[in-house]
XYZ file of N, CA and C in Angstrom:
693
model
N -3.255 51.065 16.766
C -1.973 50.515 15.782
C -1.709 49.418 15.782
N -1.561 48.454 15.056
C -1.312 46.673 15.341
C 0.048 47.071 16.054
N 1.185 45.991 16.844
C 2.170 46.127 17.190
C 2.930 45.257 16.243
N 3.879 45.374 15.821
C 4.758 44.618 14.756
C 6.024 44.664 14.988
N 6.688 44.281 16.448
C 8.260 44.148 16.384
C 8.327 42.749 17.061
N 9.704 42.332 16.409
C 10.764 40.860 16.817
C 9.417 40.213 15.593
N 9.710 38.896 16.373
C 9.172 37.548 15.928
C 7.771 37.458 16.446
N 7.179 36.406 16.059
C 5.525 36.854 16.309
C 4.819 35.246 15.846
N 4.469 34.414 16.574
C 3.286 33.361 15.844
C 1.900 33.494 16.265
N 1.471 33.023 15.415
C 0.167 33.243 15.513
C -1.005 31.485 14.950
N -1.154 30.799 15.781
C -1.849 29.731 15.719
C -3.194 29.084 15.989
N -3.825 28.824 15.426
C -5.579 28.072 15.673
C -5.292 27.034 16.357
N -5.538 27.077 17.771
C -5.222 26.059 18.141
C -6.515 25.005 19.028
N -6.745 23.939 19.623
C -7.395 23.424 20.179
C -7.351 23.030 21.519
N -8.222 24.001 22.190
C -8.289 23.707 23.776
C -9.137 22.644 24.139
N -8.865 21.571 24.721
C -10.228 20.155 25.042
C -10.800 21.166 25.676
N -11.854 20.898 25.976
C -13.454 21.129 26.378
C -13.043 21.238 27.801
N -13.606 21.722 29.420
C -13.144 21.395 30.622
C -13.880 20.293 30.741
N -13.330 19.530 31.345
C -14.157 18.531 32.159
C -13.620 18.289 33.493
N -13.658 18.856 34.306
C -13.493 18.941 35.986
C -12.908 17.316 36.339
N -13.573 16.270 36.092
C -12.812 15.348 36.466
C -11.327 14.780 35.607
N -10.937 15.449 34.366
C -10.149 14.813 34.027
C -9.031 15.597 34.500
N -9.163 16.694 35.291
C -7.760 17.661 36.013
C -7.299 16.672 37.041
N -6.257 16.337 36.826
C -5.722 15.153 37.908
C -4.145 15.674 38.511
N -5.063 16.281 39.889
C -3.547 17.294 40.634
C -2.615 15.757 40.684
N -2.700 14.654 41.286
C -1.473 13.697 42.129
C -1.528 12.765 40.575
N -1.870 13.128 39.465
C -1.592 12.099 38.144
C -0.227 12.529 37.395
N 0.191 11.764 36.513
C 1.104 11.800 36.024
C 0.367 12.801 34.512
N 1.481 13.709 34.450
C 0.873 15.071 33.422
C 0.631 13.821 32.110
N -0.415 14.625 30.922
C -0.621 13.826 29.603
C 0.225 13.804 29.261
N 0.371 12.901 28.306
C 1.714 12.662 27.073
C 1.732 14.217 26.541
N 3.157 14.531 26.498
C 3.459 15.552 25.836
C 4.400 15.454 24.510
N 4.253 15.867 23.647
C 4.708 16.458 22.700
C 5.805 15.564 22.099
N 6.454 14.410 21.781
C 7.802 14.334 21.898
C 8.914 15.540 21.397
N 8.504 16.209 19.903
C 9.270 17.096 19.712
C 9.889 18.393 20.677
N 8.476 18.758 21.654
C 8.677 19.679 22.425
C 9.659 19.142 23.568
N 9.408 18.217 24.035
C 10.263 17.551 25.066
C 11.828 17.499 24.792
N 11.980 17.306 23.281
C 13.190 17.208 22.361
C 14.050 18.501 22.423
N 13.050 19.371 21.706
C 13.706 20.806 22.275
C 14.257 21.417 23.885
N 13.282 21.270 24.598
C 13.579 21.719 26.071
C 15.190 21.309 26.434
N 15.154 19.723 26.036
C 15.870 18.560 26.398
C 16.944 19.114 25.952
N 17.422 19.640 24.750
C 18.463 20.055 24.301
C 19.231 21.495 24.763
N 17.775 22.505 25.074
C 17.795 23.776 24.752
C 17.812 24.164 26.712
N 16.802 23.382 27.224
C 16.914 23.746 28.721
C 16.474 23.120 29.289
N 17.084 22.105 29.408
C 16.976 20.733 30.069
C 16.614 21.198 31.954
N 17.017 22.449 32.439
C 17.031 22.985 33.613
C 15.265 22.771 34.174
N 14.504 23.618 32.653
C 12.642 23.887 33.087
C 12.238 22.572 33.319
N 13.188 20.972 32.286
C 12.365 20.055 32.778
C 12.848 19.291 33.922
N 13.605 20.008 34.549
C 13.885 18.649 36.125
C 12.994 19.899 36.520
N 12.397 21.163 36.356
C 11.955 22.103 37.476
C 10.420 21.396 37.514
N 10.201 21.548 35.953
C 8.396 21.269 36.130
C 8.147 19.572 36.569
N 9.177 18.637 36.858
C 8.973 17.107 36.969
C 8.709 17.206 38.500
N 9.073 18.731 39.477
C 8.782 18.840 40.983
C 8.042 19.242 41.362
N 6.909 19.937 40.670
C 6.192 21.201 40.379
C 4.771 20.503 41.099
N 4.661 20.903 42.437
C 3.241 21.015 42.972
C 1.921 21.613 42.413
N 1.967 20.019 41.450
C 0.813 20.751 40.945
C -0.808 21.035 41.600
N -1.140 20.406 42.938
C -1.841 20.118 43.684
C -2.366 21.996 44.123
N -1.418 22.535 44.924
C -1.276 23.532 45.298
C -1.573 24.524 43.816
N -1.344 24.843 42.834
C -1.654 25.512 41.808
C -2.935 25.345 41.924
N -3.794 23.924 41.310
C -4.775 23.718 41.204
C -5.705 24.964 42.341
N -5.455 24.355 43.511
C -6.109 25.423 44.678
C -6.448 26.548 44.505
N -5.189 27.386 43.755
C -4.778 28.608 43.323
C -5.813 28.971 42.346
N -6.051 28.172 41.466
C -6.689 28.507 40.149
C -8.726 28.484 40.541
N -8.786 27.358 41.288
C -9.548 27.113 42.101
C -10.452 28.434 42.726
N -9.748 28.665 43.500
C -10.045 29.958 44.237
C -9.741 31.330 43.382
N -9.451 31.257 42.503
C -9.813 32.275 41.600
C -10.533 32.495 40.584
N -11.111 31.084 40.019
C -11.971 31.186 39.045
C -13.258 31.408 40.289
N -13.515 31.109 41.481
C -14.685 31.495 42.111
C -14.745 32.615 42.032
N -13.893 33.303 42.690
C -13.825 34.662 42.528
C -14.630 35.166 41.661
N -14.650 34.777 39.941
C -14.695 35.478 38.395
C -16.034 34.965 38.442
N -16.794 34.228 39.059
C -18.208 33.701 38.593
C -18.997 33.983 39.369
N -20.265 34.521 38.810
C -21.612 35.110 39.966
C -22.004 33.416 39.929
N -22.724 33.565 41.452
C -23.264 32.630 42.107
C -22.200 31.473 42.223
N -20.797 31.348 42.463
C -19.974 30.609 42.143
C -20.154 29.484 43.685
N -21.145 30.176 44.720
C -21.436 29.714 45.717
C -22.334 28.484 45.604
N -22.800 28.570 44.438
C -23.789 27.556 44.629
C -23.309 26.115 44.333
N -21.926 26.607 43.776
C -21.069 25.251 42.981
C -20.154 24.479 44.315
N -19.556 23.461 45.173
C -18.726 23.106 45.456
C -17.993 22.375 44.674
N -16.785 23.076 44.587
C -15.884 22.655 43.595
C -14.478 22.797 44.384
N -14.373 21.649 44.234
C -12.364 20.750 45.471
C -12.083 20.127 44.913
N -10.926 20.049 45.372
C -9.827 18.831 44.923
C -9.883 17.837 45.534
N -10.041 16.650 45.019
C -10.630 15.580 45.962
C -9.208 14.537 46.442
N -9.286 13.773 47.040
C -8.105 12.821 47.659
C -7.437 12.567 46.904
N -8.079 12.135 45.821
C -7.417 11.305 44.569
C -6.900 11.902 44.080
N -7.274 13.455 44.163
C -6.471 14.234 43.168
C -7.422 14.993 41.896
N -8.593 14.609 41.915
C -9.483 15.111 41.457
C -10.098 16.384 41.680
N -10.810 17.142 40.162
C -11.425 18.117 40.741
C -13.096 17.717 40.681
N -14.064 18.168 41.626
C -15.460 17.513 41.608
C -15.950 18.612 42.101
N -17.233 18.931 41.492
C -18.274 19.986 41.345
C -19.663 19.351 42.067
N -19.875 19.712 42.708
C -21.544 19.160 43.356
C -22.566 20.402 43.930
N -23.691 20.297 43.169
C -24.773 21.054 43.652
C -25.988 20.566 44.146
N -26.749 21.094 44.406
C -28.207 21.126 44.477
C -28.898 21.771 43.556
N -30.305 21.477 43.616
C -31.443 21.908 42.795
C -32.855 21.554 43.349
N -33.793 22.786 43.060
C -34.976 21.929 43.196
C -36.293 22.439 41.955
N -35.463 22.741 40.933
C -36.719 22.713 39.881
C -35.751 22.698 38.781
N -36.695 22.197 37.504
C -35.743 22.228 36.171
C -34.997 23.924 35.611
N -35.657 24.754 35.905
C -35.082 26.146 36.161
C -34.178 26.128 36.818
N -34.128 25.729 38.186
C -32.664 25.879 38.885
C -31.526 25.043 38.002
N -32.103 23.899 38.075
C -31.368 22.810 37.060
C -30.114 23.594 36.047
N -30.877 24.439 35.322
C -30.279 25.011 33.703
C -29.474 25.949 34.628
N -29.755 26.832 35.650
C -29.311 27.196 36.270
C -27.663 26.939 37.151
N -27.918 25.821 37.513
C -26.431 25.173 38.186
C -25.726 24.968 37.158
N -26.131 24.333 35.741
C -25.495 23.805 34.693
C -24.635 24.943 34.314
N -24.908 26.065 34.221
C -24.867 27.615 33.576
C -23.502 27.659 34.156
N -23.941 27.807 36.057
C -22.475 28.175 36.925
C -21.711 26.954 36.870
N -21.839 26.145 36.690
C -20.711 25.308 36.377
C -20.353 25.233 35.135
N -20.889 25.409 33.629
C -19.753 25.486 32.871
C -18.911 27.196 32.866
N -19.607 27.796 33.733
C -18.569 28.898 33.808
C -17.137 29.049 34.519
N -17.814 27.920 35.535
C -16.367 27.858 36.555
C -15.987 26.922 36.029
N -15.925 25.725 35.123
C -14.945 25.319 33.978
C -14.177 25.920 33.664
N -14.737 26.780 32.992
C -14.348 27.787 31.788
C -13.664 28.224 32.134
N -13.573 28.849 33.153
C -12.777 29.936 33.817
C -11.689 29.049 34.779
N -12.091 27.748 35.250
C -10.723 27.431 35.658
C -9.823 27.070 35.127
N -9.972 26.436 33.657
C -8.976 26.353 32.799
C -8.302 27.586 31.970
N -8.888 28.312 32.225
C -8.399 29.755 31.571
C -7.249 30.152 32.600
N -7.533 30.228 34.184
C -7.245 30.890 35.295
C -5.486 29.843 35.671
N -5.674 28.014 35.056
C -4.557 27.205 34.634
C -3.641 28.190 33.930
N -4.178 28.559 32.941
C -3.004 28.853 32.029
C -2.992 30.216 32.010
N -3.137 31.043 32.792
C -2.882 32.200 33.786
C -1.769 31.891 34.388
N -1.803 30.554 35.531
C -0.927 30.510 36.525
C 0.688 29.916 35.630
N 0.217 29.468 34.299
C 1.496 28.874 33.434
C 2.311 29.832 33.467
N 1.418 30.726 32.384
C 2.200 32.088 32.436
C 2.557 32.941 33.264
N 2.064 33.115 34.319
C 2.755 33.028 35.550
C 3.969 32.527 36.124
N 4.190 31.874 35.892
C 5.484 30.824 36.211
C 6.412 31.145 35.404
N 5.967 31.254 34.135
C 7.338 31.128 33.357
C 7.581 33.083 33.271
N 7.107 34.184 34.392
C 7.509 35.324 34.407
C 6.493 36.382 33.562
N 5.729 36.319 33.446
C 4.361 37.132 32.769
C 3.769 37.593 33.708
N 2.967 38.634 33.743
C 1.883 39.575 34.488
C 0.958 39.168 33.467
N 0.097 38.636 34.537
C -1.463 38.139 33.383
C -2.749 38.999 33.535
N -3.428 38.693 32.697
C -5.098 39.721 32.670
C -5.854 38.551 31.829
N -7.078 38.671 32.692
C -7.962 37.781 32.451
C -9.209 38.667 32.019
N -9.749 38.891 30.569
C -10.911 39.107 30.144
C -12.070 38.577 29.899
N -13.661 39.046 30.069
C -14.617 38.292 30.032
C -15.089 38.912 28.951
N -15.837 38.750 27.454
C -16.315 39.411 26.845
C -17.054 38.627 26.086
N -17.948 38.613 27.013
C -19.528 37.843 25.893
C -18.861 36.520 26.861
N -19.136 35.576 25.736
C -18.772 34.187 25.883
C -17.294 33.388 25.798
N -16.478 34.810 25.513
C -15.501 34.635 24.505
C -14.193 34.928 26.319
N -13.300 33.866 26.487
C -12.289 34.481 27.487
C -11.559 34.502 26.672
N -10.309 36.119 27.606
C -9.524 35.992 26.719
C -8.202 36.519 27.908
N -6.619 35.623 27.707
C -5.547 35.730 28.613
C -4.859 36.820 27.764
N -4.161 37.812 28.350
C -2.972 38.331 28.372
C -1.985 38.531 28.923
N -0.737 38.061 28.868
C 0.377 38.067 29.469
C 1.912 38.960 28.752
N 1.989 39.882 29.845
C 3.082 40.636 29.154
C 4.709 40.573 29.889
N 5.638 40.125 29.616
C 6.957 39.887 30.344
C 7.015 40.837 31.884
N 7.176 40.483 32.817
C 7.034 41.185 34.215
C 8.561 41.532 34.235
N 7.982 43.561 34.635
C 8.992 43.980 34.834
C 9.655 44.439 33.710
N 9.467 44.533 32.100
C 9.600 44.404 30.908
C 8.907 46.312 30.636
N 9.615 47.296 29.598
C 8.582 47.689 28.929
C 8.610 47.287 27.832
N 7.844 48.558 26.578
C 8.022 47.577 25.841
C 9.044 47.828 24.383
N 9.220 47.170 23.600
C 8.407 45.853 23.747
C 9.027 44.723 24.458
N 8.116 44.239 25.074
C 7.948 43.251 25.875
C 7.397 42.100 25.216
N 8.657 40.482 25.470
C 7.513 39.127 25.657
C 6.250 39.628 25.513
N 5.299 38.858 24.853
C 3.644 38.795 24.952
C 2.903 37.686 24.443
N 2.142 37.245 25.109
C 1.433 35.763 24.954
C 0.090 36.413 25.198
N -1.100 35.641 24.216
C -2.638 35.863 24.211
C -3.284 34.794 24.267
N -4.199 33.714 24.972
C -4.766 33.429 24.268
C -6.464 33.275 24.386
N -6.836 32.906 23.354
C -8.483 33.824 23.337
C -9.100 32.335 22.896
N -10.516 32.280 23.615
C -10.968 31.060 23.940
C -12.698 31.376 23.479
N -13.809 31.075 23.013
C -14.774 31.219 22.747
C -14.956 29.792 22.029
N -15.931 29.051 22.743
C -17.133 27.999 22.742
C -15.810 27.114 22.347
N -15.719 26.750 20.855
C -14.574 25.754 20.606
C -13.970 26.258 19.856
N -13.637 27.219 19.699
C -12.720 28.241 19.195
C -11.420 29.062 19.780
N -10.191 28.105 18.893
C -9.092 29.098 20.262
C -7.818 29.614 19.211
N -7.430 30.848 19.854
C -5.774 31.000 19.208
C -5.050 31.161 20.128
N -3.921 31.046 20.113
C -2.445 31.134 20.791
C -1.517 32.151 19.855
N -1.679 33.198 20.502
C -0.742 34.342 19.897
C 1.201 34.664 20.970
N 1.897 34.305 19.954
C 3.116 35.127 20.872
C 3.697 35.879 19.985
N 4.230 37.198 20.649
C 5.041 38.532 20.031
C 6.133 38.904 20.941
N 6.867 40.074 19.817
C 7.689 40.419 20.482
C 8.811 39.775 20.876
N 8.672 38.697 19.895
C 10.502 38.137 20.985
C 11.551 38.469 19.940
N 12.569 38.302 20.141
C 13.935 39.014 19.777
C 14.467 37.745 18.560
N 14.220 36.647 18.694
C 14.854 35.657 17.420
C 13.494 34.758 17.484
N 13.992 34.207 16.436
C 12.497 32.633 15.982
C 13.119 31.544 17.150
N 14.433 31.664 17.399
C 15.035 30.661 18.441
C 14.035 30.969 19.784
N 14.251 32.685 20.250
C 13.807 32.278 21.092
C 12.030 32.369 21.626
N 11.175 32.768 20.752
C 9.893 32.453 20.070
C 9.727 30.950 20.534
N 10.582 30.168 19.438
C 9.798 28.370 19.612
C 10.267 28.262 21.039
N 11.286 28.595 21.093
C 11.301 27.931 23.295
C 10.552 28.205 24.155
N 10.141 29.257 23.784
C 9.372 29.661 24.500
C 7.554 29.516 24.437
N 7.585 29.200 23.116
C 6.107 28.690 23.109
C 6.385 27.226 23.432
N 7.329 26.262 23.299
C 7.486 25.042 23.916
C 7.433 25.033 25.247
N 8.203 26.075 26.170
C 7.860 26.416 27.283
C 6.597 26.149 27.865
N 5.634 26.816 27.212
C 3.973 27.498 27.325
C 3.589 25.994 27.167
N 3.882 25.352 26.293
C 2.885 24.136 26.241
C 3.191 22.688 26.857
N 4.608 23.064 27.433
C 4.571 21.993 28.228
C 4.246 21.831 29.694
N 4.030 23.225 29.757
C 3.994 23.377 31.595
C 2.376 23.758 31.604
N 1.391 23.489 30.628
C 0.452 23.698 30.119
C 0.139 22.282 30.270
N 0.428 21.256 29.841
C -0.032 19.887 29.262
C 0.310 19.025 30.705
N 1.282 19.646 31.074
C 1.609 19.240 33.304
C 0.404 19.818 33.380
N -0.418 20.717 33.469
C -1.562 20.942 34.398
C -2.574 20.460 34.202
N -2.431 19.767 32.984
C -3.805 19.116 32.690
C -4.449 19.301 31.120
N -3.937 20.727 30.796
C -4.987 21.583 29.637
C -3.510 21.216 28.285
N -4.042 20.458 27.626
C -3.507 19.499 26.570
C -3.928 20.081 24.985
N -2.941 21.483 24.782
C -3.561 22.497 23.895
C -3.053 22.036 22.769
N -3.345 21.289 21.687
C -2.990 20.905 20.138
C -3.075 22.078 18.959
N -2.073 22.233 18.770
C -1.988 23.785 18.198
C -1.712 23.144 16.565
N -3.054 23.467 15.677
C -3.481 23.446 13.897
C -2.512 24.575 13.309
N -3.337 25.357 12.393
C -2.645 25.837 11.867
C -2.143 27.104 12.450
N -0.296 27.528 11.559
C 0.161 28.538 12.799
C 1.250 29.090 11.782
N 0.877 30.360 12.125
C 2.174 31.050 11.065
C 3.067 32.116 12.089
N 4.454 32.374 11.481
C 5.308 33.265 12.090
C 5.524 33.971 11.485
N 5.754 34.590 12.038
C 6.723 35.980 10.612
C 7.827 36.969 11.816
N 8.554 37.401 10.924
C 9.425 38.636 11.221
C 8.804 40.126 11.362
N 8.806 40.933 12.211
C 8.441 41.780 12.661
C 9.399 42.986 12.249
N 9.300 44.133 12.539
C 10.281 45.585 12.596
C 11.661 45.378 13.027
N 12.637 45.867 13.447
C 13.454 45.254 14.598
C 13.209 46.188 15.841
N 13.588 45.803 16.466
C 13.667 46.097 18.274
C 14.091 47.864 18.132
N 14.102 48.305 19.090
C 14.598 49.614 19.105
C 16.059 49.705 19.312
N 17.569 50.430 18.622
C 18.728 50.165 18.774
C 18.966 49.248 18.126
N 18.585 48.445 17.090
C 18.961 47.432 16.006
C 19.058 48.350 14.934
N 20.117 47.910 13.785
C 20.623 48.036 12.790
C 19.316 47.974 11.833
N 18.549 48.421 11.701
C 17.103 48.059 10.500
C 16.691 49.847 10.876
N 15.585 50.281 10.196
C 14.905 51.174 9.714
C 13.942 51.053 11.352
N 13.818 52.429 11.562
C 13.242 52.975 12.553
C 12.181 52.680 12.783
N 10.902 52.187 14.194
C 9.729 51.999 14.102
C 9.296 52.557 15.656
N 8.351 54.044 15.406
C 8.316 54.295 16.348
C 6.998 53.765 16.941
N 7.022 53.502 18.672
C 5.705 52.707 18.696
C 5.166 52.990 20.189
N 4.469 53.597 20.660
C 4.094 53.648 22.059
C 3.689 52.137 22.406
N 3.924 51.860 23.851
C 3.407 50.743 24.733
C 1.783 50.981 24.803
N 1.069 50.222 23.300
C -0.267 49.796 23.681
C -0.872 48.972 22.863
N -1.409 47.744 23.466
C -1.829 46.520 23.071
C -3.122 46.300 22.562
N -2.933 46.938 21.258
C -4.313 46.733 20.769
C -4.276 45.389 19.665
N -4.351 44.115 20.058
C -3.780 43.196 19.222
C -4.912 42.508 18.805
N -5.942 43.548 18.182
C -7.060 42.817 16.926
C -6.125 43.057 15.985
N -5.591 42.143 15.606
C -4.846 42.300 14.195
C -5.749 40.864 12.896
N -5.657 41.309 11.611
C -6.341 40.504 11.151
C -5.770 39.391 10.828
N -6.356 38.498 11.626
C -4.736 37.439 11.643
C -5.938 36.328 10.577
N -7.019 36.714 9.902
C -7.495 35.661 9.022
C -7.026 35.849 7.783
N -6.204 36.631 7.705
C -5.255 36.770 6.181
C -4.072 35.833 6.383
N -3.387 35.855 7.687
C -2.160 35.012 7.771
C -2.255 33.068 8.078
N -3.752 33.191 8.426
C -3.898 31.334 8.306
C -4.198 31.034 7.280
């Protein structure tokens, strides 16, 4: 049964293909959308100040550690952060077939690393994160830490070049917009510049206790909505 409580948004997004050499732990953040910065500057200036002091190098190391633990044969590839703040991958192969295998491992590590970075973004924002692999699709689900249903919820799904970003169960349109700005800005800070395309924002049923019609719903996240009709 689909969740339909509070405000939600569903967006088709573009997440750049991982290019490890482009992740710079010590470099300036990618250029961030001016509208996002303006919104955060007006509504959450403390957040902007906080991310300006963020130690991205240690966060990248943690993302690397997590990625290596989830990819088979990751020991075949050396994946480290250089002194210049770049992520480097090195490996050796002895045949054309072995080269293809190493290339596959490298691609899987890059994809997983990128999703682990987004997982850390969600954790920094106070969410409990789960990342699952369904074939070639990586899915990140994040629920507001320590809260019972309905709690703030974020989902990122990426398969090849197709990606979607979902925010659900927010109590107001303003809260939804602000959390979206926080997530995108922090992701940009950590080198994942998500470009938002077609997007739909909608208001669902009221939260328990609100003065609108009741809506009984257990704490179950089966978020396979038929979103194609919304875009």
